PDB file of C-alpha atoms in Angstrom:
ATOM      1  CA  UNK A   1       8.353  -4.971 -48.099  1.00  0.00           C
ATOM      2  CA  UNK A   2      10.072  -2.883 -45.512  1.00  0.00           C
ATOM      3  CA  UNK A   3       7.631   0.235 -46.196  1.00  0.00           C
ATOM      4  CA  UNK A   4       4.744  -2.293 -45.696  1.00  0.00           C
ATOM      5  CA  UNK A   5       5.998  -3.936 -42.373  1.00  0.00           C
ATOM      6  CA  UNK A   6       6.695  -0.516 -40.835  1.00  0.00           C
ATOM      7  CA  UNK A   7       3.304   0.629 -42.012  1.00  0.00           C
ATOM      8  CA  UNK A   8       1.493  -2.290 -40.380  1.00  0.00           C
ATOM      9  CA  UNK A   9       3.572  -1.530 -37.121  1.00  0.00           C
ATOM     10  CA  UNK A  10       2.195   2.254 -37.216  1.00  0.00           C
ATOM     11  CA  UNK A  11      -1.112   0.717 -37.649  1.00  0.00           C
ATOM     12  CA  UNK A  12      -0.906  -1.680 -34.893  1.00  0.00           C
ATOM     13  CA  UNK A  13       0.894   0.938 -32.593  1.00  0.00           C
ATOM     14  CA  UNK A  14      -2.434   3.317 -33.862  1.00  0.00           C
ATOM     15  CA  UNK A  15      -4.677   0.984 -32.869  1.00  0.00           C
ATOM     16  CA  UNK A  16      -3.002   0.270 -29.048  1.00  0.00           C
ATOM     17  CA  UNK A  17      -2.765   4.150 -28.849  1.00  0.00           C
ATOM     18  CA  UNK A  18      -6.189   4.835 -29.810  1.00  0.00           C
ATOM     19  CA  UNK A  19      -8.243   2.302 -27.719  1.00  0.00           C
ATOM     20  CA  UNK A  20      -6.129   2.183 -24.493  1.00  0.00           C
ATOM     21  CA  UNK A  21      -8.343   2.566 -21.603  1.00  0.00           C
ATOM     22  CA  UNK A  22      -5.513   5.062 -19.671  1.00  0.00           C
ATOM     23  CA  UNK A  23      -4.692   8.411 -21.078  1.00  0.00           C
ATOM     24  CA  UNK A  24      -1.643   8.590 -23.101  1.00  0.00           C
ATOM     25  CA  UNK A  25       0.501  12.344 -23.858  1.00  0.00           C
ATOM     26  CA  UNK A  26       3.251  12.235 -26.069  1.00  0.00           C
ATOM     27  CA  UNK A  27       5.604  15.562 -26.072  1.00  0.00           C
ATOM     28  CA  UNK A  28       8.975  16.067 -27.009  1.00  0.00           C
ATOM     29  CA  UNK A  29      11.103  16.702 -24.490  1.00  0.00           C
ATOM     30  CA  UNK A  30      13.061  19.133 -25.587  1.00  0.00           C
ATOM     31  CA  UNK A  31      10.325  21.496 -25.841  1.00  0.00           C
ATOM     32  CA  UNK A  32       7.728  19.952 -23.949  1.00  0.00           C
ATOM     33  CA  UNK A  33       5.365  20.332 -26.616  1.00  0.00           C
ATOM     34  CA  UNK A  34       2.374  17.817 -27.173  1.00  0.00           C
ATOM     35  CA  UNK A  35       3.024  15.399 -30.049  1.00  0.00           C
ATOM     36  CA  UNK A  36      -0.034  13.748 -29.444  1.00  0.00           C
ATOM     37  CA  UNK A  37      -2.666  12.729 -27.224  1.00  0.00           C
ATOM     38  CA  UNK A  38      -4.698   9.574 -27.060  1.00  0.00           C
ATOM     39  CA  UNK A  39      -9.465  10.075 -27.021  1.00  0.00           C
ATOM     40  CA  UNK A  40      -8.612   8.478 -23.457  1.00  0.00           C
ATOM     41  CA  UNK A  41      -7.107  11.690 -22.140  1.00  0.00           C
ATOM     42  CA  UNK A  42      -9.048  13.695 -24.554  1.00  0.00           C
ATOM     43  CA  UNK A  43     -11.948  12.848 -22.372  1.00  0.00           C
ATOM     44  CA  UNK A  44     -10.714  12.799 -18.995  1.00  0.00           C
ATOM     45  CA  UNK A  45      -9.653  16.527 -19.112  1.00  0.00           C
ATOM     46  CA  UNK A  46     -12.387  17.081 -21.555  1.00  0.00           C
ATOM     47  CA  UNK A  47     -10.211  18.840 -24.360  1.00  0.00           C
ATOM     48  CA  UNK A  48     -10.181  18.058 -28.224  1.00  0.00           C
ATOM     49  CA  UNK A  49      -7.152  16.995 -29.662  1.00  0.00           C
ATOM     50  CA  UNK A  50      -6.679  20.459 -31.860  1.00  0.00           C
ATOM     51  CA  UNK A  51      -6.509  21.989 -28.692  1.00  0.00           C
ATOM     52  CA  UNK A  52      -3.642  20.009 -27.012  1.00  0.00           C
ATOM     53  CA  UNK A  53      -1.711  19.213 -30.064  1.00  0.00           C
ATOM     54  CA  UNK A  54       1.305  21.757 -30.493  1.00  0.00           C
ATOM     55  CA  UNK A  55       0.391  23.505 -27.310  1.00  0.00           C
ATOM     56  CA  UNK A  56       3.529  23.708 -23.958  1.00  0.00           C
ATOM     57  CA  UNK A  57       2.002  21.497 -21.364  1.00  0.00           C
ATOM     58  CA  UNK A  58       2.561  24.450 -19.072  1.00  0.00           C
ATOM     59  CA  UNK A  59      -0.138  26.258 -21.414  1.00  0.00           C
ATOM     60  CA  UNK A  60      -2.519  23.931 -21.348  1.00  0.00           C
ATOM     61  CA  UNK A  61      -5.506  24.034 -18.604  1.00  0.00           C
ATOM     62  CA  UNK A  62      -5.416  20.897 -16.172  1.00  0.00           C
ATOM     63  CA  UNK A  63      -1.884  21.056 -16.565  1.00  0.00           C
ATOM     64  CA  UNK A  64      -0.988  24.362 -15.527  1.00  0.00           C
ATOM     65  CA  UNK A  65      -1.054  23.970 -11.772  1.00  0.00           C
ATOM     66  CA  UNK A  66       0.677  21.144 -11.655  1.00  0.00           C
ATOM     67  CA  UNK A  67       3.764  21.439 -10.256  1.00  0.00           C
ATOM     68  CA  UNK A  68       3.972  18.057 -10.177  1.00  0.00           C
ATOM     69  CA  UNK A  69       3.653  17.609 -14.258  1.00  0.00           C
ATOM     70  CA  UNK A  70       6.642  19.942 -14.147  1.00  0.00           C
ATOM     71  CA  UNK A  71       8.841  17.958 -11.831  1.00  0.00           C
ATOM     72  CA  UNK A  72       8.102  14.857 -13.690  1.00  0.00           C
ATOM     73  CA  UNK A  73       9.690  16.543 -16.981  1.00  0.00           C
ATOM     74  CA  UNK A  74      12.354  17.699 -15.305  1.00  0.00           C
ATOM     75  CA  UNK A  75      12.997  14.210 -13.381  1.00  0.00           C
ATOM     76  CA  UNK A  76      12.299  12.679 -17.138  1.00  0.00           C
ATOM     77  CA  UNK A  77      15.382  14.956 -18.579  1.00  0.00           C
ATOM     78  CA  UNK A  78      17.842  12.845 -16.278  1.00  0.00           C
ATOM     79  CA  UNK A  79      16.016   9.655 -15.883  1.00  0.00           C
ATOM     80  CA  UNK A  80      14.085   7.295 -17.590  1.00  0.00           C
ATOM     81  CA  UNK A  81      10.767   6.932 -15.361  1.00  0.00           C
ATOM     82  CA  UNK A  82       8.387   9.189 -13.069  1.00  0.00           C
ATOM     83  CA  UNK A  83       5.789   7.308 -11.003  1.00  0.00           C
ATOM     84  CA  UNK A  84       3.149   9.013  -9.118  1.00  0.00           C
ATOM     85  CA  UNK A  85       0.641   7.453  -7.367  1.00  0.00           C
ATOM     86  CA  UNK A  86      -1.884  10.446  -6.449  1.00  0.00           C
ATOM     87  CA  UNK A  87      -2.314  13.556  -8.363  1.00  0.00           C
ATOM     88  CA  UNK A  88      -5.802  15.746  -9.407  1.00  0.00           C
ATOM     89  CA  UNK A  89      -6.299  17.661 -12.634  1.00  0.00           C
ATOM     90  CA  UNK A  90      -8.781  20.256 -12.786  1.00  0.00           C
ATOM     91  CA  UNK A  91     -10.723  20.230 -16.216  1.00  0.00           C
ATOM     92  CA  UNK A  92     -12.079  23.460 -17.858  1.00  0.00           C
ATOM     93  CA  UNK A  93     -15.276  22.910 -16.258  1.00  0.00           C
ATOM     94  CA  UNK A  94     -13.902  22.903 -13.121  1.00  0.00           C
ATOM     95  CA  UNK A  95     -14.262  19.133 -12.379  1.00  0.00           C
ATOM     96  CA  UNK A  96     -11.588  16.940 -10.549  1.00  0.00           C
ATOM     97  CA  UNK A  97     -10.544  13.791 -12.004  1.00  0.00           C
ATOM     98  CA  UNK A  98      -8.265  11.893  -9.518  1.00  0.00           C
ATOM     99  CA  UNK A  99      -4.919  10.409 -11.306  1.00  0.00           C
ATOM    100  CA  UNK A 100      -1.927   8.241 -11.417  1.00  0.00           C
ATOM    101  CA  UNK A 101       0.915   8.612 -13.676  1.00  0.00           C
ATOM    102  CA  UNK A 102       3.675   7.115 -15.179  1.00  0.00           C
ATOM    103  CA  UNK A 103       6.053   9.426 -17.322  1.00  0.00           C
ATOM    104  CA  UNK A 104       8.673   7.928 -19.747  1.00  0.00           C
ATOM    105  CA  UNK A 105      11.342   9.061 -21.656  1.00  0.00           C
ATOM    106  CA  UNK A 106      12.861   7.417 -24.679  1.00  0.00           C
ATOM    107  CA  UNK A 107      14.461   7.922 -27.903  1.00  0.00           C
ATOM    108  CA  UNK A 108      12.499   7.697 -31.383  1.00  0.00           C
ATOM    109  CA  UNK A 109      14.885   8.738 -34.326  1.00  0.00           C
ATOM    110  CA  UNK A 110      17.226  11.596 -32.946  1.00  0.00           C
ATOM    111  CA  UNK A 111      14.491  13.048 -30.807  1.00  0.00           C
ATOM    112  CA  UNK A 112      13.185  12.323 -27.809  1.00  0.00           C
ATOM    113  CA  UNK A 113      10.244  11.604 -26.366  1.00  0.00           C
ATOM    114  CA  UNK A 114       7.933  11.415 -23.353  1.00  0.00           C
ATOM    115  CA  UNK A 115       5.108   9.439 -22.456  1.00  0.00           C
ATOM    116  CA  UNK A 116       2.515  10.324 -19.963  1.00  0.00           C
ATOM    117  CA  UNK A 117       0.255   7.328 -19.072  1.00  0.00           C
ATOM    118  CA  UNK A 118      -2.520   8.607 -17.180  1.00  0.00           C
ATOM    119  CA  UNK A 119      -4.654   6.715 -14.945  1.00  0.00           C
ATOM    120  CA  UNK A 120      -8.204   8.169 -13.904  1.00  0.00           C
ATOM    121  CA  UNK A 121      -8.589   6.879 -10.262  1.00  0.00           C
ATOM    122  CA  UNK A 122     -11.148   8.977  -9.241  1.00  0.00           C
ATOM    123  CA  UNK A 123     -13.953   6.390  -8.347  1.00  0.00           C
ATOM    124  CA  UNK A 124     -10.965   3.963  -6.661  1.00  0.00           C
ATOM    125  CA  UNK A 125     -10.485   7.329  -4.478  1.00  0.00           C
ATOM    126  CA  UNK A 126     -14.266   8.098  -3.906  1.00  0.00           C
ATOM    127  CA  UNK A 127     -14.388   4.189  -3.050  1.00  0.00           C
ATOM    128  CA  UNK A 128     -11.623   4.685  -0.169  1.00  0.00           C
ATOM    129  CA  UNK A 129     -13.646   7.188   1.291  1.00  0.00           C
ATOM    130  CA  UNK A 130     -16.701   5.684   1.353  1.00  0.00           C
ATOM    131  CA  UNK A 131     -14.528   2.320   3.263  1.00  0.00           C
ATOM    132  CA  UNK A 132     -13.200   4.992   6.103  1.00  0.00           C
ATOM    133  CA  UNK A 133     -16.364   6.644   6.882  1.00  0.00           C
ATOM    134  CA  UNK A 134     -18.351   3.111   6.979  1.00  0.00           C
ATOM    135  CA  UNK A 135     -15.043   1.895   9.105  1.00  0.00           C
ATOM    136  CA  UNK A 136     -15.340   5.045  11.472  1.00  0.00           C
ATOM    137  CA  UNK A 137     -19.001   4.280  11.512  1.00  0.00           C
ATOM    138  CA  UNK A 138     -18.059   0.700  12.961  1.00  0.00           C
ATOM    139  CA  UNK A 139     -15.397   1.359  15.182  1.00  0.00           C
ATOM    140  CA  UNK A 140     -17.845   4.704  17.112  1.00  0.00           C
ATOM    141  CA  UNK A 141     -20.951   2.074  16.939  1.00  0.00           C
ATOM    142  CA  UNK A 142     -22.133   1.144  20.366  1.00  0.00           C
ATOM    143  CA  UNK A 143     -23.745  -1.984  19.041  1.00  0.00           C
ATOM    144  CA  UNK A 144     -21.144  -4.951  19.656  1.00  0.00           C
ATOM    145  CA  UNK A 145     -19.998  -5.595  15.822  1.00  0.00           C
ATOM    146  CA  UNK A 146     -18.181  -9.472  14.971  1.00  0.00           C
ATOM    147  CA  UNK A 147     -16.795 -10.253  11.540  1.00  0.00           C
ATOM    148  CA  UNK A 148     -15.906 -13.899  11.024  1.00  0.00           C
ATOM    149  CA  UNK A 149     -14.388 -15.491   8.180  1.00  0.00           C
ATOM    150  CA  UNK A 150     -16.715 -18.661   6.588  1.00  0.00           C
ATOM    151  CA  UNK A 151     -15.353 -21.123   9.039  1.00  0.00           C
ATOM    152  CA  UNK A 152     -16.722 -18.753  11.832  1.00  0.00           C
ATOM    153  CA  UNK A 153     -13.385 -17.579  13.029  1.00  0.00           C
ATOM    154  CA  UNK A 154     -13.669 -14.095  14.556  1.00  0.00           C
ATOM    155  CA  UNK A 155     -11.145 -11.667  12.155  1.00  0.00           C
ATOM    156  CA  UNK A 156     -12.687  -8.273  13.508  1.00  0.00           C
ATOM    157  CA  UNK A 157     -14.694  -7.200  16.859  1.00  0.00           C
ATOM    158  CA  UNK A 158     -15.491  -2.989  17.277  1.00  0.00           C
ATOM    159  CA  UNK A 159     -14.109  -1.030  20.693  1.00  0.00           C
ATOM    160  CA  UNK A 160     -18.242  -1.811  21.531  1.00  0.00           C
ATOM    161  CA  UNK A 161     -17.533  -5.561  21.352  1.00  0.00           C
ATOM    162  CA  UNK A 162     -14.751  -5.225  23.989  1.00  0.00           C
ATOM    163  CA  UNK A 163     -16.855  -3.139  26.206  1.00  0.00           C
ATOM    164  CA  UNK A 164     -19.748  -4.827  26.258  1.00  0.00           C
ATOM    165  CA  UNK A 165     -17.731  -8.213  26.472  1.00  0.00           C
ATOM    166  CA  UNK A 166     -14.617  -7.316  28.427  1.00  0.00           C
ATOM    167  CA  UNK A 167     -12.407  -9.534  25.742  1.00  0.00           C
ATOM    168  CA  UNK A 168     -10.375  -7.441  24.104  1.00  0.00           C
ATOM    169  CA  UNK A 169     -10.013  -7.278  20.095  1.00  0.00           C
ATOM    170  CA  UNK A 170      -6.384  -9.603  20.416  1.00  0.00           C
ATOM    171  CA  UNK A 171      -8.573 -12.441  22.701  1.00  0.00           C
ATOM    172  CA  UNK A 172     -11.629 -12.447  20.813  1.00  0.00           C
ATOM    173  CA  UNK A 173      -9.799 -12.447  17.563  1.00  0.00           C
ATOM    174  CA  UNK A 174      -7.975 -15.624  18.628  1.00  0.00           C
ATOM    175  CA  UNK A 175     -10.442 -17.895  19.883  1.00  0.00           C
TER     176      UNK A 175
END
């Protein structure tokens, strides 16, 4: 019975590892080689999972210039966590795929372990651009520009609104 509930648990774990959206890396941390590596993160860097498997993370492509990746082991040796909120890998065709990453270290039997959860962000990031250049847009408009909430409460005039108006942004937003 014991065989068959720890079985089920690999399967369930399987099954969370295999279908989670974010990219999950497994090395041991010892030796910082991959243990394994979740079709998530297989396709963000674009690499098949005979080619990570076994490999130093320091060999591996959109890995190697990340100094980053290598403070975040060496944090992981001392501590349990590693957050970082804005990282890029490079894949082997040369494309950038914007990240976040948590790194994890843990016990499992006598060896231990770190977990990479990897986070493409790339279209948040091309999102935030697009929102600064149509805000820069806004603000160097010489049109007057209002936002109002529903109720028609001003929350936003442009620099053109205050010139053309002589209210500044503060009055106009308080009225």
């Amino acid at each position: 019975r014991t065989e068959a509930d720890r079985q089920k648990a690999e399967q369930r774990y399987r099954r969370l590892f295999e279908s989670a959206g974010d990219g999950i890396l497994v090395l041991n941390a010892d030796t910082g080689r991959v243990l394994d590596a979740n079709p998530s993160l297989l396709r963000m860097v674009d690499m098949s999972h005979e080619t990570i498997v076994g490999k130093d993370l320091g060999e591996l492509g959109p890995f190697t210039r990340m100094t980053l990746f290598e403070d975040a082991l060496e944090t992981l040796q001392g501590k349990n966590v590693f957050h970082c909120d804005d990282a890029a890998l490079e894949t082997a065709d040369g494309r950038i795929v914007e990240i976040e990453f948590v790194g994890t270290s843990y016990r499992v039997d006598h060896n231990r372990i770190i977990q990479f959860n990897i986070r493409d962000i790339t279209r948040r990031k091309q999102a935030e651009i697009e929102r600064e250049r149509l805000l820069s847009a806004i603000e160097q408009a010489g049109e007057t520009i209002v936002m109002t909430d529903p109720d028609g409460v001003i929350q936003y005039v442009n620099p053109a609104f205050e010139r053309v108006t002589g209210y500044t942004r503060r009055e106009a937003e308080l009225t």
